[in-house]
PDB file of C-alpha atoms in Angstrom:
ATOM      1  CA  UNK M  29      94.890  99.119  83.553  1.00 64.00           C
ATOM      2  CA  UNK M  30      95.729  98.061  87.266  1.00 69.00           C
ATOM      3  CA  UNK M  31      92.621  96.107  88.440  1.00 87.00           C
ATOM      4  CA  UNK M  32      91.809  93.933  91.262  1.00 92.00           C
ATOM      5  CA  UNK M  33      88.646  91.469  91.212  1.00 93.00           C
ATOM      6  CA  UNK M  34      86.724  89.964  94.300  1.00 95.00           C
ATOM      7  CA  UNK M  35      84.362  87.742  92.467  1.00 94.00           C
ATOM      8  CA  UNK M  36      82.437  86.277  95.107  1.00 96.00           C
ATOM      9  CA  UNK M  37      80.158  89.547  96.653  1.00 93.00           C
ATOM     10  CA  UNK M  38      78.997  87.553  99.724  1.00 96.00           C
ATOM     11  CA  UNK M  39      80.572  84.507 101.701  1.00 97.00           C
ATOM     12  CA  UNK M  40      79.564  82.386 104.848  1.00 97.00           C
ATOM     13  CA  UNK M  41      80.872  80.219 107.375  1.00 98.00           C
ATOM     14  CA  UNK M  42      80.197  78.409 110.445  1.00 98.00           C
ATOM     15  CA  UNK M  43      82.516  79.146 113.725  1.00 97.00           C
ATOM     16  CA  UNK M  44      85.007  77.055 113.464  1.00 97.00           C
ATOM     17  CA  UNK M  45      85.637  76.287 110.180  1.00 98.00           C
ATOM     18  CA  UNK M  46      87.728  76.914 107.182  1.00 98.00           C
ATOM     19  CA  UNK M  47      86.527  80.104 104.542  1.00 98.00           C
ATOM     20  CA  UNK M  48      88.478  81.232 101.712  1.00 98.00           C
ATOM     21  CA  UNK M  49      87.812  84.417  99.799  1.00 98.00           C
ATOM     22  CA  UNK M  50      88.964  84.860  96.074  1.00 98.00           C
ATOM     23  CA  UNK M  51      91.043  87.885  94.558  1.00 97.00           C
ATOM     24  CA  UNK M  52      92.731  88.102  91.590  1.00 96.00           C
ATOM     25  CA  UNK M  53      94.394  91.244  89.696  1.00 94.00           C
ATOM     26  CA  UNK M  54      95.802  92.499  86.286  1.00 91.00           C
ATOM     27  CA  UNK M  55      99.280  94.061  86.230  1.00 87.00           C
ATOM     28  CA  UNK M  56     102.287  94.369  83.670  1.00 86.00           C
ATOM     29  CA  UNK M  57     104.680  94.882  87.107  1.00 84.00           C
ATOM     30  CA  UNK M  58     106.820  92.725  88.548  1.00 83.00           C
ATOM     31  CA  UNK M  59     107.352  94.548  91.819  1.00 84.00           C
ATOM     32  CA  UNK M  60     104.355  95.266  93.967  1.00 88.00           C
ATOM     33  CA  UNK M  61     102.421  94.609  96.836  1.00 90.00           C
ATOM     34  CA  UNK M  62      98.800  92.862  97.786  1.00 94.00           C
ATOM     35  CA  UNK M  63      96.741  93.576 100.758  1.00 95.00           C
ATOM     36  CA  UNK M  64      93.949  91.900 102.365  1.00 96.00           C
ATOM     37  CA  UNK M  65      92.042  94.352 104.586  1.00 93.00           C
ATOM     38  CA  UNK M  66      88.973  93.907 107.110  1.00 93.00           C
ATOM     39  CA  UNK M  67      86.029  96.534 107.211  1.00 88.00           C
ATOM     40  CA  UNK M  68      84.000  95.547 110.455  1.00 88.00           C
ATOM     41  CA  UNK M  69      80.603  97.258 110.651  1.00 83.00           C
ATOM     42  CA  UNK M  70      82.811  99.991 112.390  1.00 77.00           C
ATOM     43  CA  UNK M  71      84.144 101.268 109.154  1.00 76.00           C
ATOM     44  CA  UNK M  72      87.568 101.108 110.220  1.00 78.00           C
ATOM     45  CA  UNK M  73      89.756  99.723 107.773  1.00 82.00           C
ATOM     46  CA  UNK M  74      92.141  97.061 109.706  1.00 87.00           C
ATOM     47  CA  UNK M  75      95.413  95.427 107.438  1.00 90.00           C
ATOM     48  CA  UNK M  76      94.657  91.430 108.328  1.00 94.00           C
ATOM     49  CA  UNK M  77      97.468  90.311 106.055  1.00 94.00           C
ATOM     50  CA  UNK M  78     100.390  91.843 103.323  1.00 93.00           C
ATOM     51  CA  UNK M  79     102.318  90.031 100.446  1.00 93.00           C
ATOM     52  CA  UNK M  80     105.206  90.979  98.653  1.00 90.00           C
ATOM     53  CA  UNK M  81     105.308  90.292  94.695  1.00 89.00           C
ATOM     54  CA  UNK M  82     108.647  88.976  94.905  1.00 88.00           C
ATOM     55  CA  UNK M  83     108.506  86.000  98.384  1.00 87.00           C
ATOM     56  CA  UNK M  84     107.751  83.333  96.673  1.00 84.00           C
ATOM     57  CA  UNK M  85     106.591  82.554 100.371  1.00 91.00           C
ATOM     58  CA  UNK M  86     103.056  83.123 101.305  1.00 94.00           C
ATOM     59  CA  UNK M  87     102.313  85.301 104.190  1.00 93.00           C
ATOM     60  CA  UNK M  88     101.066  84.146 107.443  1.00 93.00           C
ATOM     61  CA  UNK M  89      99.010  85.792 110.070  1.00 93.00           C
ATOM     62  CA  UNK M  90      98.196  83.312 112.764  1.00 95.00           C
ATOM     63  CA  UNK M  91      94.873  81.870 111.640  1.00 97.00           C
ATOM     64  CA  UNK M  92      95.246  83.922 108.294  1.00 97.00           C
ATOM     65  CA  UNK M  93      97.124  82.831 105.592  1.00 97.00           C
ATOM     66  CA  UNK M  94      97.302  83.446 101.414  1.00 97.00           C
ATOM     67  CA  UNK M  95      97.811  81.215  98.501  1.00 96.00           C
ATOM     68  CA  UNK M  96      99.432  83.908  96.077  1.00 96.00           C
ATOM     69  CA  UNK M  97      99.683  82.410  92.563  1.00 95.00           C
ATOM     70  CA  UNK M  98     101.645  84.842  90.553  1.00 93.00           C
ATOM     71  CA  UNK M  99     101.194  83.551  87.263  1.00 92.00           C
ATOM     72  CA  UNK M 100      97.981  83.469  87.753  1.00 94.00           C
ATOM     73  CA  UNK M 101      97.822  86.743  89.456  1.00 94.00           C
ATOM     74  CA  UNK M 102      95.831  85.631  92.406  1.00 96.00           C
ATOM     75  CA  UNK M 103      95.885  85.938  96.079  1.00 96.00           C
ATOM     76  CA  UNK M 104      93.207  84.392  98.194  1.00 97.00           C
ATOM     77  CA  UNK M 105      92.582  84.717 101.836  1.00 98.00           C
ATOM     78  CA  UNK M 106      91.908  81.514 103.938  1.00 98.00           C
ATOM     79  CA  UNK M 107      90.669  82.190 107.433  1.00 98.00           C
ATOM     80  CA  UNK M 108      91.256  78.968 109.761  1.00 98.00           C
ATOM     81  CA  UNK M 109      89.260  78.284 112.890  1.00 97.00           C
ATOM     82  CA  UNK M 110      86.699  81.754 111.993  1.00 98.00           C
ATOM     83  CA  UNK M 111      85.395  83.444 114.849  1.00 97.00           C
ATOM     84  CA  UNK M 112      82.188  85.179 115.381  1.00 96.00           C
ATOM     85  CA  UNK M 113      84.488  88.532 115.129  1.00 95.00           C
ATOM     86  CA  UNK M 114      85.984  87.694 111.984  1.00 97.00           C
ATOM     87  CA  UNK M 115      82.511  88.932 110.369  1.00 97.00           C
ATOM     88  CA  UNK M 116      83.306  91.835 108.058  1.00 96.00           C
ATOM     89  CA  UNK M 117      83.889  92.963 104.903  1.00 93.00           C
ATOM     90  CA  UNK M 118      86.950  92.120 103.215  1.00 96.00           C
ATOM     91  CA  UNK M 119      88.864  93.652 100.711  1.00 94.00           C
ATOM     92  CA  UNK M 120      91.809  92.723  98.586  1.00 95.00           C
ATOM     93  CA  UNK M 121      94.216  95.404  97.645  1.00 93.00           C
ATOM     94  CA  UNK M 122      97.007  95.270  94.765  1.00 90.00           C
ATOM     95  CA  UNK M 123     100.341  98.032  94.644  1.00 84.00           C
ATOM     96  CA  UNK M 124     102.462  99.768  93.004  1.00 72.00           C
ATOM     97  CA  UNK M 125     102.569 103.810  93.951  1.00 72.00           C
ATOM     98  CA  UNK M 126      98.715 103.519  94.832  1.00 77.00           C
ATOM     99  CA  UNK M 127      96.294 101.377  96.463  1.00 84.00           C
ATOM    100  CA  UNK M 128      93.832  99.987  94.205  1.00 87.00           C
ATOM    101  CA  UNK M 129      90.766  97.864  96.187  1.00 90.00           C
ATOM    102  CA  UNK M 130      88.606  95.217  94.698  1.00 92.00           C
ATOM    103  CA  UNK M 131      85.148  95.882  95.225  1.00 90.00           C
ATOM    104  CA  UNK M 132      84.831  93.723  98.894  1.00 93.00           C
ATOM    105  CA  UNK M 133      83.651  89.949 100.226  1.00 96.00           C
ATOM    106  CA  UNK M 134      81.286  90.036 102.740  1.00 95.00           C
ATOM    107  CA  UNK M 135      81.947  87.436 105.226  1.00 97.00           C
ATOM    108  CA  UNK M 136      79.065  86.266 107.725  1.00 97.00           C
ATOM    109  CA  UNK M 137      80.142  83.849 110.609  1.00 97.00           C
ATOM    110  CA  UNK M 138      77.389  81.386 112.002  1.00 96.00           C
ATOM    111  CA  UNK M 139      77.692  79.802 115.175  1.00 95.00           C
TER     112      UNK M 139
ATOM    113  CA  UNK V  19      97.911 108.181 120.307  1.00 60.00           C
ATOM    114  CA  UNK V  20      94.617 109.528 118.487  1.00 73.00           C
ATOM    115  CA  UNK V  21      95.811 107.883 115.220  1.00 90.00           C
ATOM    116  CA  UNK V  22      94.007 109.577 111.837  1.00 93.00           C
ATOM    117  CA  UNK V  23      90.960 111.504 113.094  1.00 94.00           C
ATOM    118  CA  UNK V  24      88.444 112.449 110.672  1.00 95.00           C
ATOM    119  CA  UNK V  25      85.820 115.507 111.159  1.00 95.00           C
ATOM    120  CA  UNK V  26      82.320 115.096 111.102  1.00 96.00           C
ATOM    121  CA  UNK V  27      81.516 111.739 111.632  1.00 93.00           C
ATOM    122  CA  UNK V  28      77.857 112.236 109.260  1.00 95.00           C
ATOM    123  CA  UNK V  29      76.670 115.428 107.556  1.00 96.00           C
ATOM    124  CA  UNK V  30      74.000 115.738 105.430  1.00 96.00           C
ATOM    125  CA  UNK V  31      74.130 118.482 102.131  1.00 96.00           C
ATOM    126  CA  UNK V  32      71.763 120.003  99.899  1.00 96.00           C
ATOM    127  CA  UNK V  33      73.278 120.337  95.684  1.00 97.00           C
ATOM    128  CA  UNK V  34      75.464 123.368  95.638  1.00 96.00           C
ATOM    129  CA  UNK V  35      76.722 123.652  98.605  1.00 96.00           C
ATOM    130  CA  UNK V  36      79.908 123.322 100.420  1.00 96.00           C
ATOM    131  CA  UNK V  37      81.693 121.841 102.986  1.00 96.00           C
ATOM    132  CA  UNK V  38      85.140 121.173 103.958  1.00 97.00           C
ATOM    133  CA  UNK V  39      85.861 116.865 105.453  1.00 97.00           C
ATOM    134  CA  UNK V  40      88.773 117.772 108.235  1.00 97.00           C
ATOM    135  CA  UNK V  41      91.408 115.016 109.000  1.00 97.00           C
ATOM    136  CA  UNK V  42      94.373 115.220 111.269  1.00 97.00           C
ATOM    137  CA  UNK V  43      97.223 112.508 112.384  1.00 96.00           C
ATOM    138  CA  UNK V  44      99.123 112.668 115.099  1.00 95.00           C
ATOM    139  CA  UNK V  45     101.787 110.206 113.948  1.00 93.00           C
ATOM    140  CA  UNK V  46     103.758 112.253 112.110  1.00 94.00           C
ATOM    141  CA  UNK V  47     103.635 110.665 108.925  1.00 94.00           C
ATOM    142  CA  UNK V  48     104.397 112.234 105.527  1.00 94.00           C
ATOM    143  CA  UNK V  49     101.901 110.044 103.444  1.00 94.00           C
ATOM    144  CA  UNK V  50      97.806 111.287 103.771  1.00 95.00           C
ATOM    145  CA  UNK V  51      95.275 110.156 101.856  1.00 94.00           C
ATOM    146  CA  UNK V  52      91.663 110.154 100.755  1.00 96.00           C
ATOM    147  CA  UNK V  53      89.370 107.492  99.330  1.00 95.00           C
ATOM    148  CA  UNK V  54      85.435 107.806  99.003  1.00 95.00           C
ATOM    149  CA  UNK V  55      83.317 104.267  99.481  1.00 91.00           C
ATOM    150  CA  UNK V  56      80.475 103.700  97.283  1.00 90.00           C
ATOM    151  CA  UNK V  57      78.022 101.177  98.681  1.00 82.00           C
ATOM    152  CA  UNK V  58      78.849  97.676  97.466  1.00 77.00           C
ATOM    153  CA  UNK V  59      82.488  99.152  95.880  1.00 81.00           C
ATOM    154  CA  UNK V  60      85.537  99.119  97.090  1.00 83.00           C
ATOM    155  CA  UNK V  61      87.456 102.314  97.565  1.00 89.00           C
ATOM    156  CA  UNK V  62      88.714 105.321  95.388  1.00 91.00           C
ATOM    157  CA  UNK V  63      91.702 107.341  95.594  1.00 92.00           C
ATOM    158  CA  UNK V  64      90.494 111.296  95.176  1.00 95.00           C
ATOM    159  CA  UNK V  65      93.478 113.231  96.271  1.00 95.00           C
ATOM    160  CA  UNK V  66      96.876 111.813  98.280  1.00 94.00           C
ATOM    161  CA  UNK V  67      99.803 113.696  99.586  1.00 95.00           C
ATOM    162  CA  UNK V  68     103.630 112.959 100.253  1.00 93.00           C
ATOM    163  CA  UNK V  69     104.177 116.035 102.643  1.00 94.00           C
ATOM    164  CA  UNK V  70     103.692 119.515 103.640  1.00 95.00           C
ATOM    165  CA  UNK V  71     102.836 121.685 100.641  1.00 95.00           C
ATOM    166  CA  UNK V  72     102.606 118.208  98.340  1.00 96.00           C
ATOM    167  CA  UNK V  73      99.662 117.126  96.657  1.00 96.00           C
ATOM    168  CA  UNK V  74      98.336 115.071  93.973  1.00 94.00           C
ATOM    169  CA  UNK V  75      95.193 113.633  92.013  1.00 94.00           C
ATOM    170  CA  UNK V  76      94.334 110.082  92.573  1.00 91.00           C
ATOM    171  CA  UNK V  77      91.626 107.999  90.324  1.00 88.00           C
ATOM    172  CA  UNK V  78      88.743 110.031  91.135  1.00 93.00           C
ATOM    173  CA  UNK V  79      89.623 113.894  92.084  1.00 96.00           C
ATOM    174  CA  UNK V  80      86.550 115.849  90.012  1.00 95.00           C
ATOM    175  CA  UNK V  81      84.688 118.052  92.362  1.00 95.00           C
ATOM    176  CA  UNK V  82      87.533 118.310  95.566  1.00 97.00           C
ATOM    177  CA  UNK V  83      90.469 120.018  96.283  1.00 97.00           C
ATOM    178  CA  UNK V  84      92.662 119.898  99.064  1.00 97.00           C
ATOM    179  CA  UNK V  85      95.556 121.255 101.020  1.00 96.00           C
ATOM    180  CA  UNK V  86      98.265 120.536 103.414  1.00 97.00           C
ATOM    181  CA  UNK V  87      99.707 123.159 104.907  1.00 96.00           C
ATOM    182  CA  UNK V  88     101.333 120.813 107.916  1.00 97.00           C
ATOM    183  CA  UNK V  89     102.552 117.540 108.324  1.00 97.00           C
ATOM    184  CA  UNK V  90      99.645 116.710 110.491  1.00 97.00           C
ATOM    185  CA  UNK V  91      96.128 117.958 108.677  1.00 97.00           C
ATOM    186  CA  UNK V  92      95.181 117.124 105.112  1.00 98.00           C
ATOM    187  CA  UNK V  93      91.553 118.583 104.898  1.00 98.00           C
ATOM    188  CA  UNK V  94      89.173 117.744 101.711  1.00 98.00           C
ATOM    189  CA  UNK V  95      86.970 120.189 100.446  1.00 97.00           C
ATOM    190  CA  UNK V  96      83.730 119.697  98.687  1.00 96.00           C
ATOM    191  CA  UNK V  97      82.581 122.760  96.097  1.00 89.00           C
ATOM    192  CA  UNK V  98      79.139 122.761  94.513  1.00 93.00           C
ATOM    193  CA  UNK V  99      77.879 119.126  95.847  1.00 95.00           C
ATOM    194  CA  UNK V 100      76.226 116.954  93.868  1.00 96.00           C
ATOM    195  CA  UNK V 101      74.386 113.438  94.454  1.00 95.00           C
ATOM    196  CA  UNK V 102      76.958 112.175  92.889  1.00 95.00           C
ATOM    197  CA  UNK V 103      78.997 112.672  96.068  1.00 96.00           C
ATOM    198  CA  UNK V 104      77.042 110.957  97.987  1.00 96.00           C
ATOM    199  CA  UNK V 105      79.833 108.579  99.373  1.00 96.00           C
ATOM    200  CA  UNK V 106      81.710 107.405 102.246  1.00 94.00           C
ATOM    201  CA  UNK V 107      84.727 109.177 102.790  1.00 96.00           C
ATOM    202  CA  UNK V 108      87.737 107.978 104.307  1.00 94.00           C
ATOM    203  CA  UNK V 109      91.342 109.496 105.413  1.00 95.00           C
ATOM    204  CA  UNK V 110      94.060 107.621 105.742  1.00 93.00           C
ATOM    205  CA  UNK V 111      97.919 107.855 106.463  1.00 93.00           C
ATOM    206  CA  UNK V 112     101.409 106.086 106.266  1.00 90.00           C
ATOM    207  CA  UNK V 113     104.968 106.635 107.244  1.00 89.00           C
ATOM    208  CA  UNK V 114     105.919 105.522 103.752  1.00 83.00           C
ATOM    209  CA  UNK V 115     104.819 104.810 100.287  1.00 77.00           C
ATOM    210  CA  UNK V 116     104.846 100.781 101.298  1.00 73.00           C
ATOM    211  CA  UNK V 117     101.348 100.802 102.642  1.00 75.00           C
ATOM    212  CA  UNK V 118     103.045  98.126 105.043  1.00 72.00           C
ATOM    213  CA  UNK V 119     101.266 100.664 107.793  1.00 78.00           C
ATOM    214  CA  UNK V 120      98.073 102.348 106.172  1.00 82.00           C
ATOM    215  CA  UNK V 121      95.737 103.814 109.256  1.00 87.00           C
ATOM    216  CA  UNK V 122      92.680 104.867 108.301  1.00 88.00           C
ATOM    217  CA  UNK V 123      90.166 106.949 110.260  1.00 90.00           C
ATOM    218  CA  UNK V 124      86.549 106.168 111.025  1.00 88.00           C
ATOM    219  CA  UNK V 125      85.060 107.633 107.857  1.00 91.00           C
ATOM    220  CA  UNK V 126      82.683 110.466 107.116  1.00 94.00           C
ATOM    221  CA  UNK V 127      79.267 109.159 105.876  1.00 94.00           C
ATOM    222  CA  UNK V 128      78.011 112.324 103.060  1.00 96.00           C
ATOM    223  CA  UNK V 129      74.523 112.958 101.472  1.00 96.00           C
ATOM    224  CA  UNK V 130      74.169 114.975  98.830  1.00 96.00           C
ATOM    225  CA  UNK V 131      70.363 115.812  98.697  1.00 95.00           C
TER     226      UNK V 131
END
């Protein structure tokens, strides 16, 4: 079965610094996609970052960035600088045909 | 551009009845979607479609149906509620199957009482 696990339900972080947020999945593909997504209290769902199975490469978003370990079948999010605004949930997203989401980091941000 | 606009914002149900969760795009995109949001969960797939007249069952489809008679709407209907449904519900669409462009609405909060 296609899963994706956030094992770390709550995170925190002072403006400023560096956080990173933990995802890792289970997959017999070769081909597919991850997703980090951002859920402010809004509710909107907001695409912060994507990564393609086969780049080698890890994406970069200006102060976003993942460390996608294939092997290992995990792809973190590290958020440089965080902002008072980058409070949210997060959620990491694996695919193939659909979108299956791990179950979501909340991120606080103290000044 | 309105984006993916999703129909009522809250509602509040007693078990048995029914109600119908309206969303509409405006981007023309063949890909629509629905997931539900438990608290503390990530989201479910109920239903998704690929285009007019197109549907199919995602992870979690027991208890809705839906349509899509046009390109733009992609309503989700909700027979015989139960607590159980008790969920936020969110539409979403994408010009393609990469989910390189996913654009979700606002959400609809339900209660099932």
């Amino acid at each position: 079965a296609q899963t994706v696990t956030q094992s770390q339900p709550e995170m925190s972080v002072q403006e400023a610094e560096t956080v990173t947020l933990s995802c890792t999945y289970d997959t017999s593909e070769s081909d597919y996609y991850l997703f980090w997504y951002k859920q402010p209290p809004s509710r909107q769902m907001i695409l912060v970052i994507r990564q393609e199975a086969y780049k080698q490469q890890n994406a970069t978003e200006n102060r976003f960035s993942v460390n996608f370990q294939k092997a290992a079948k995990s792809f973190s999010l590290k958020i440089s600088d965080s902002q008072l605004g980058d409070a949210a949930m997060y959620f990491c997203a694996y695919n193939t045909d659909k979108l299956i989401f791990g179950t979501g980091t909340r991120l606080q941000v103290f000044p | 551009n309105a984006g993916v606009t999703q129909t009522p914002k809250f509602r509040i149900l007693k078990i048995g009845q029914s109600m119908t969760l309206q969303c509409a795009q405006d981007m023309n995109h063949n890909y629509m979607y629905w997931y539900r949001q438990d608290p503390g969960m990530g989201l479910k797939l109920i239903y998704y479609s690929v285009g007019a007249g197109i549907t199919d069952k995602g992870e979690v489809p027991n208890g809705y149906n839906v349509s899509r008679s046009t390109t733009e709407d992609f309503p989700l209907r909700l027979e015989l509620a139960a607590p159980s449904q008790t969920s936020v519900y969110f539409c979403a669409s994408s010009p393609d199957r990469s989910y390189e462009k996913l654009f979700f609405g606002s959400g609809t909060q339900l209660s099932v009482l």
